[in-house]
Coordinates of N, CA and C in Angstrom, one line a residue:
M1 N -13.0 -1.0 -10.9 CA -12.6 -0.8 -9.4 C -11.6 -0.5 -8.3
V2 N -11.2 -0.7 -7.1 CA -11.0 0.3 -6.4 C -10.0 -0.1 -5.6
K3 N -8.8 0.7 -5.7 CA -7.4 0.3 -4.5 C -8.0 -0.1 -3.2
I4 N -7.4 -0.9 -2.6 CA -7.6 -1.2 -1.2 C -5.9 -0.7 -1.4
P5 N -6.1 0.4 0.4 CA -4.9 1.1 0.5 C -4.3 0.1 1.1
E6 N -2.7 -0.1 1.2 CA -1.5 -1.1 1.5 C -1.9 -1.2 3.1
W7 N -1.8 0.3 3.3 CA -1.7 0.2 4.9 C -2.8 -0.4 5.7
I8 N -4.1 -0.8 5.1 CA -4.9 -1.7 6.1 C -4.9 -3.4 5.7
N9 N -3.6 -3.2 4.6 CA -3.8 -5.0 4.7 C -3.5 -5.9 5.8
E10 N -2.3 -5.5 6.3 CA -1.9 -6.0 7.1 C -3.1 -6.0 9.0
H11 N -4.0 -5.4 8.8 CA -4.8 -5.3 9.6 C -6.0 -6.1 9.3
I12 N -6.2 -6.1 8.1 CA -7.2 -6.8 7.8 C -6.7 -8.5 7.8
D13 N -6.2 -8.5 7.5 CA -5.1 -10.1 7.1 C -5.0 -10.7 9.1
G14 N -5.0 -9.6 9.8 CA -5.1 -9.9 10.8 C -6.1 -9.4 12.4
A15 N -6.9 -9.9 11.5 CA -8.5 -9.6 12.1 C -8.8 -10.4 13.1
F16 N -8.7 -11.1 12.8 CA -8.8 -12.8 13.5 C -8.1 -12.9 14.8
P17 N -8.5 -13.0 15.7 CA -9.9 -13.4 16.5 C -10.7 -11.4 16.6
K18 N -9.7 -10.7 17.2 CA -10.3 -9.9 17.8 C -11.4 -8.9 16.9
N19 N -11.1 -8.7 15.6 CA -11.9 -7.8 15.3 C -12.1 -8.3 13.6
V20 N -12.8 -9.5 14.2 CA -13.0 -10.3 12.9 C -14.5 -9.5 12.0
C21 N -14.3 -9.1 10.4 CA -14.7 -8.5 9.6 C -16.3 -9.3 9.6
L22 N -17.3 -8.4 9.1 CA -18.7 -8.9 9.2 C -19.4 -8.8 7.6
V23 N -19.7 -9.4 7.1 CA -19.8 -9.7 5.7 C -21.5 -9.3 5.7
G24 N -21.7 -8.7 4.7 CA -23.1 -8.6 4.2 C -23.3 -8.8 2.7
T25 N -24.5 -9.8 3.0 CA -25.2 -10.7 1.7 C -26.2 -10.4 1.4
V26 N -26.9 -10.3 0.2 CA -28.5 -9.8 -0.1 C -28.9 -11.6 -0.8
S27 N -29.8 -11.8 -0.4 CA -30.9 -12.8 -1.2 C -31.3 -12.5 -2.3
G28 N -32.0 -13.3 -2.9 CA -32.5 -13.3 -4.6 C -33.7 -12.2 -4.4
D29 N -34.2 -12.3 -3.4 CA -35.5 -11.5 -3.4 C -35.2 -10.1 -2.4
G30 N -34.1 -9.8 -2.0 CA -33.9 -8.4 -1.7 C -33.7 -8.8 0.2
M31 N -33.2 -9.7 0.4 CA -33.2 -10.0 2.2 C -31.6 -9.9 2.4
P32 N -31.4 -8.5 3.0 CA -29.9 -8.7 3.7 C -30.1 -9.5 5.0
S33 N -28.2 -10.0 5.0 CA -28.0 -10.9 6.0 C -26.6 -10.5 6.2
I34 N -25.8 -10.5 7.3 CA -24.8 -10.1 7.7 C -24.5 -11.4 8.9
G35 N -23.2 -11.9 9.0 CA -22.4 -12.5 9.4 C -20.5 -12.5 9.7
P36 N -20.7 -12.7 10.7 CA -18.8 -12.8 10.9 C -18.4 -13.6 10.1
K37 N -16.8 -13.2 9.9 CA -16.1 -14.2 8.6 C -15.1 -13.8 9.5
G38 N -14.1 -14.8 9.9 CA -13.1 -14.8 10.8 C -11.9 -15.2 9.3
S39 N -11.9 -15.5 8.7 CA -11.0 -15.9 7.1 C -10.8 -14.3 6.2
V40 N -11.5 -13.6 6.4 CA -11.3 -12.4 5.5 C -10.1 -11.9 5.3
M41 N -9.1 -11.8 3.8 CA -8.3 -11.4 3.8 C -8.1 -10.1 2.7
V42 N -6.9 -9.7 2.3 CA -6.9 -9.1 1.2 C -6.3 -10.0 0.1
Y43 N -6.9 -10.4 -0.7 CA -6.4 -11.1 -2.1 C -5.3 -10.4 -2.8
D44 N -5.7 -9.2 -3.4 CA -4.7 -8.2 -4.1 C -5.3 -6.7 -3.8
D45 N -4.7 -6.1 -4.6 CA -4.8 -4.7 -4.3 C -6.0 -3.9 -4.3
E46 N -7.2 -5.0 -5.2 CA -8.7 -4.6 -5.4 C -9.8 -5.4 -5.3
T47 N -9.0 -6.4 -4.3 CA -9.8 -7.8 -3.9 C -9.9 -8.4 -2.9
L48 N -10.9 -8.4 -2.1 CA -10.6 -8.8 -0.9 C -11.6 -10.2 -0.9
A49 N -10.7 -11.5 0.0 CA -11.7 -13.0 -0.2 C -12.1 -13.5 1.4
F50 N -12.5 -14.9 1.3 CA -13.2 -14.8 2.6 C -13.4 -16.7 2.1
W51 N -13.5 -17.4 3.0 CA -13.5 -18.5 2.7 C -14.5 -18.7 3.6
E52 N -15.6 -19.7 2.7 CA -17.3 -19.7 2.9 C -17.7 -21.2 3.4
R53 N -17.1 -21.6 5.0 CA -17.5 -22.8 5.3 C -19.0 -23.3 6.1
A54 N -19.6 -22.5 5.9 CA -20.8 -22.6 6.7 C -22.1 -22.8 5.7
M55 N -21.9 -22.7 4.4 CA -23.0 -23.1 3.4 C -23.9 -23.0 3.8
R56 N -24.2 -21.8 4.4 CA -25.8 -21.8 4.8 C -26.3 -20.5 3.8
G57 N -26.7 -19.4 5.0 CA -27.4 -18.2 4.7 C -26.5 -17.6 3.9
A58 N -25.6 -17.2 3.9 CA -24.6 -16.3 2.6 C -24.5 -17.3 1.2
W59 N -24.0 -18.3 1.9 CA -23.9 -19.2 0.4 C -25.0 -19.4 -0.4
D60 N -25.9 -19.3 0.3 CA -27.1 -19.2 -0.7 C -27.7 -17.7 -1.3
N61 N -27.2 -16.9 -0.7 CA -27.5 -15.6 -0.9 C -26.3 -15.0 -2.4
L62 N -24.7 -15.3 -1.8 CA -24.3 -15.1 -2.5 C -24.8 -15.9 -4.1
R63 N -25.0 -17.0 -4.0 CA -24.9 -17.6 -5.4 C -26.6 -17.2 -6.3
A64 N -27.2 -16.2 -5.4 CA -28.6 -15.7 -5.8 C -28.2 -14.2 -6.6
N65 N -26.9 -14.3 -5.8 CA -27.0 -12.3 -5.4 C -25.6 -11.7 -5.6
P66 N -24.5 -11.6 -6.2 CA -23.4 -11.0 -5.7 C -23.0 -10.4 -5.3
N67 N -24.1 -9.3 -5.0 CA -23.6 -7.6 -4.4 C -23.0 -8.4 -2.6
V68 N -22.2 -7.4 -2.1 CA -21.6 -7.9 -1.0 C -21.0 -6.4 -0.2
T69 N -21.3 -6.3 1.1 CA -20.3 -5.4 1.7 C -19.5 -6.1 2.9
V70 N -18.6 -5.7 3.2 CA -17.6 -6.1 3.9 C -17.2 -5.0 5.3
F71 N -17.7 -4.8 6.5 CA -17.4 -4.2 7.6 C -16.3 -4.7 8.5
F72 N -15.0 -3.9 8.3 CA -14.0 -3.9 8.8 C -14.0 -2.7 10.4
R73 N -13.8 -3.2 11.5 CA -13.8 -2.3 13.2 C -12.7 -3.0 13.7
N74 N -11.4 -1.8 13.6 CA -10.4 -1.5 15.2 C -10.3 -0.7 15.4
P75 N -10.8 -0.6 16.5 CA -11.2 0.8 17.5 C -9.9 1.3 17.7
E76 N -8.9 0.6 17.9 CA -7.0 1.1 18.2 C -6.7 2.0 16.9
L77 N -7.3 1.4 15.8 CA -7.1 2.4 14.6 C -7.7 3.6 14.4
R78 N -8.5 3.8 15.4 CA -9.0 5.2 15.6 C -8.6 6.0 16.3
E79 N -7.6 5.5 17.8 CA -6.8 6.2 18.4 C -5.8 6.5 17.4
T80 N -5.1 5.8 16.3 CA -3.7 6.3 15.5 C -4.2 7.5 14.6
G81 N -5.6 7.4 14.1 CA -6.1 8.2 13.4 C -6.7 7.6 11.9
L82 N -5.6 6.2 11.7 CA -5.7 5.8 10.5 C -7.5 5.5 10.2
L83 N -8.4 5.4 11.0 CA -9.9 5.2 10.5 C -9.9 5.7 11.5
P84 N -10.9 7.3 11.1 CA -11.4 8.3 12.0 C -13.0 7.4 12.2
G85 N -13.5 8.3 13.3 CA -15.0 7.3 13.0 C -15.1 6.4 13.4
G86 N -14.6 5.5 14.6 CA -14.9 4.4 15.0 C -13.9 3.5 14.8
G87 N -13.0 3.9 13.8 CA -11.9 2.5 13.4 C -12.3 1.9 12.5
A88 N -13.2 2.1 11.8 CA -14.6 1.3 11.0 C -13.8 1.5 9.3
A89 N -14.1 0.7 8.5 CA -13.9 1.3 7.1 C -15.1 0.0 6.6
R90 N -15.6 0.5 5.0 CA -16.9 -0.2 4.4 C -16.1 -0.6 3.0
F91 N -16.3 -1.7 2.9 CA -16.0 -2.0 1.2 C -17.4 -2.6 0.6
W92 N -17.0 -2.2 -0.6 CA -18.2 -3.0 -1.5 C -17.9 -3.4 -2.5
G93 N -18.8 -4.7 -2.9 CA -17.7 -5.5 -4.5 C -19.2 -6.5 -5.2
T94 N -18.6 -7.1 -5.7 CA -19.2 -8.3 -6.2 C -18.5 -9.2 -6.4
A95 N -19.2 -10.6 -5.6 CA -18.5 -11.5 -5.6 C -18.4 -12.9 -6.4
E96 N -17.1 -13.9 -7.0 CA -17.0 -14.8 -7.3 C -17.1 -15.7 -6.5
V97 N -17.7 -16.8 -6.6 CA -17.4 -18.1 -5.7 C -16.5 -19.2 -7.0
H98 N -15.4 -20.0 -5.9 CA -14.7 -20.8 -6.6 C -15.0 -21.8 -5.9
E99 N -15.5 -22.5 -5.9 CA -15.3 -23.8 -5.5 C -14.3 -24.9 -5.8
D100 N -13.7 -24.8 -6.5 CA -12.3 -25.4 -7.0 C -11.4 -24.7 -8.1
G101 N -10.1 -25.2 -8.2 CA -9.4 -24.7 -9.2 C -8.1 -23.5 -8.2
P102 N -7.9 -23.2 -8.8 CA -6.2 -22.2 -8.7 C -6.4 -21.4 -7.4
I103 N -7.7 -20.4 -7.9 CA -8.2 -19.6 -6.6 C -8.3 -19.7 -5.6
R104 N -9.9 -21.0 -5.3 CA -9.8 -21.4 -4.2 C -8.3 -22.2 -3.7
E105 N -7.6 -22.6 -3.9 CA -6.4 -23.3 -3.3 C -5.5 -22.1 -2.5
A106 N -5.4 -21.0 -3.5 CA -4.3 -19.7 -3.1 C -5.4 -19.3 -1.4
V107 N -6.5 -19.5 -1.9 CA -7.2 -18.7 -0.7 C -7.0 -19.6 0.4
W108 N -7.3 -20.8 0.2 CA -7.3 -21.8 1.6 C -5.7 -21.8 2.0
D109 N -5.0 -21.8 1.3 CA -3.2 -22.0 2.0 C -3.5 -20.4 2.7
R110 N -4.5 -19.4 2.4 CA -3.9 -18.2 3.5 C -4.7 -18.2 4.6
V111 N -5.8 -19.0 4.9 CA -6.9 -18.7 5.6 C -6.2 -19.0 7.1
V112 N -6.5 -18.1 8.4 CA -6.1 -18.3 9.1 C -6.2 -19.9 9.6
Q113 N -5.5 -20.8 10.6 CA -5.4 -21.7 10.8 C -6.8 -22.6 11.9
A114 N -7.0 -21.4 12.4 CA -8.3 -21.7 13.8 C -9.6 -21.7 12.6
E115 N -10.0 -21.1 11.2 CA -10.8 -21.4 10.6 C -10.6 -22.2 9.7
K116 N -9.5 -22.8 9.6 CA -9.3 -24.1 8.6 C -9.7 -25.5 9.4
D117 N -9.1 -25.2 10.8 CA -9.9 -25.9 11.7 C -11.1 -26.3 11.6
R118 N -11.8 -25.5 11.6 CA -13.6 -25.5 11.5 C -14.2 -26.0 9.9
D119 N -13.4 -26.2 9.5 CA -13.4 -26.9 7.8 C -12.4 -28.2 7.8
P120 N -12.1 -29.3 8.9 CA -11.5 -30.1 8.2 C -11.6 -30.8 7.2
D121 N -12.4 -31.3 6.7 CA -12.7 -31.5 5.3 C -12.6 -30.8 3.8
K122 N -12.3 -29.6 4.4 CA -11.8 -28.7 3.2 C -13.2 -28.7 2.6
I123 N -14.2 -28.6 2.7 CA -15.5 -28.7 1.6 C -16.2 -27.5 1.4
G124 N -15.5 -26.4 2.3 CA -15.9 -24.9 1.6 C -15.2 -24.4 0.4
A125 N -15.7 -23.2 0.0 CA -15.3 -22.1 -1.0 C -14.9 -21.0 -0.9
A126 N -13.8 -20.4 -1.9 CA -13.2 -19.4 -1.4 C -14.1 -18.5 -2.5
I127 N -14.2 -16.8 -2.0 CA -15.0 -16.3 -2.3 C -14.3 -14.9 -2.6
L128 N -14.0 -14.7 -3.8 CA -13.5 -13.3 -4.3 C -14.5 -12.4 -4.1
V129 N -14.0 -11.1 -3.8 CA -14.5 -10.3 -3.5 C -14.1 -9.0 -4.2
R130 N -14.5 -8.8 -5.6 CA -13.7 -7.5 -6.5 C -14.5 -6.3 -5.6
I131 N -13.7 -5.3 -5.3 CA -14.3 -3.7 -4.9 C -14.3 -2.7 -5.9
T132 N -15.6 -2.0 -4.9 CA -16.2 -1.0 -6.1 C -16.0 0.0 -5.5
R133 N -16.2 -0.1 -4.2 CA -16.1 1.6 -3.6 C -15.8 1.0 -1.7
A134 N -15.0 2.0 -1.2 CA -14.3 2.0 -0.1 C -14.3 2.8 0.7
E135 N -15.0 2.7 1.7 CA -14.8 4.1 2.5 C -14.6 4.0 4.2
H136 N -14.0 5.1 5.1 CA -14.3 5.2 6.2 C -15.8 5.3 6.6
L137 N -16.1 5.1 8.0 CA -17.8 5.2 8.7 C -17.8 6.7 8.4
N138 N -17.4 7.8 8.1 CA -17.5 8.9 7.8 C -18.4 9.0 6.3
G139 N -17.9 8.0 5.5 CA -18.6 8.5 4.2 C -17.2 9.0 3.2
K140 N -16.1 9.4 3.5 CA -14.8 9.3 2.7 C -14.1 8.4 2.4
P141 N -13.7 8.2 0.7 CA -13.0 7.1 0.3 C -11.7 7.0 1.4
L142 N -11.8 5.7 1.2 CA -10.5 5.1 2.1 C -9.2 5.3 1.1
E143 N -8.6 6.0 2.0 CA -6.9 5.9 0.8 C -5.9 5.9 1.7

């Protein structure tokens, strides 16, 4: 596993709505898909999480192939020098789907209210992404 630098936590957790993360998934037959996820958060120092409420393409892909990429971009962080090369960071990892239980509840408790409002019946699932690689857009390790 790769450690997520602590300095980026507040930026990812506060990304919605201005800098929503993009999550890339891959189907069982290798077809990639990218979609915005307003609920991406730092779950712990080696794990990102999000609430999967749409239950469509990404949902099907996650069940067929656990490999995930999360793309975070905040141009203001380029100006501060925290994220050179466009203010972006990429994370790769392996997803775990939690349709019930304490992990699902812990993620739900931290989901931003606007995303909770889009899933009023709480039918979604928590997705944990165990990070195996994290880089600046220029390819250097995120530290």
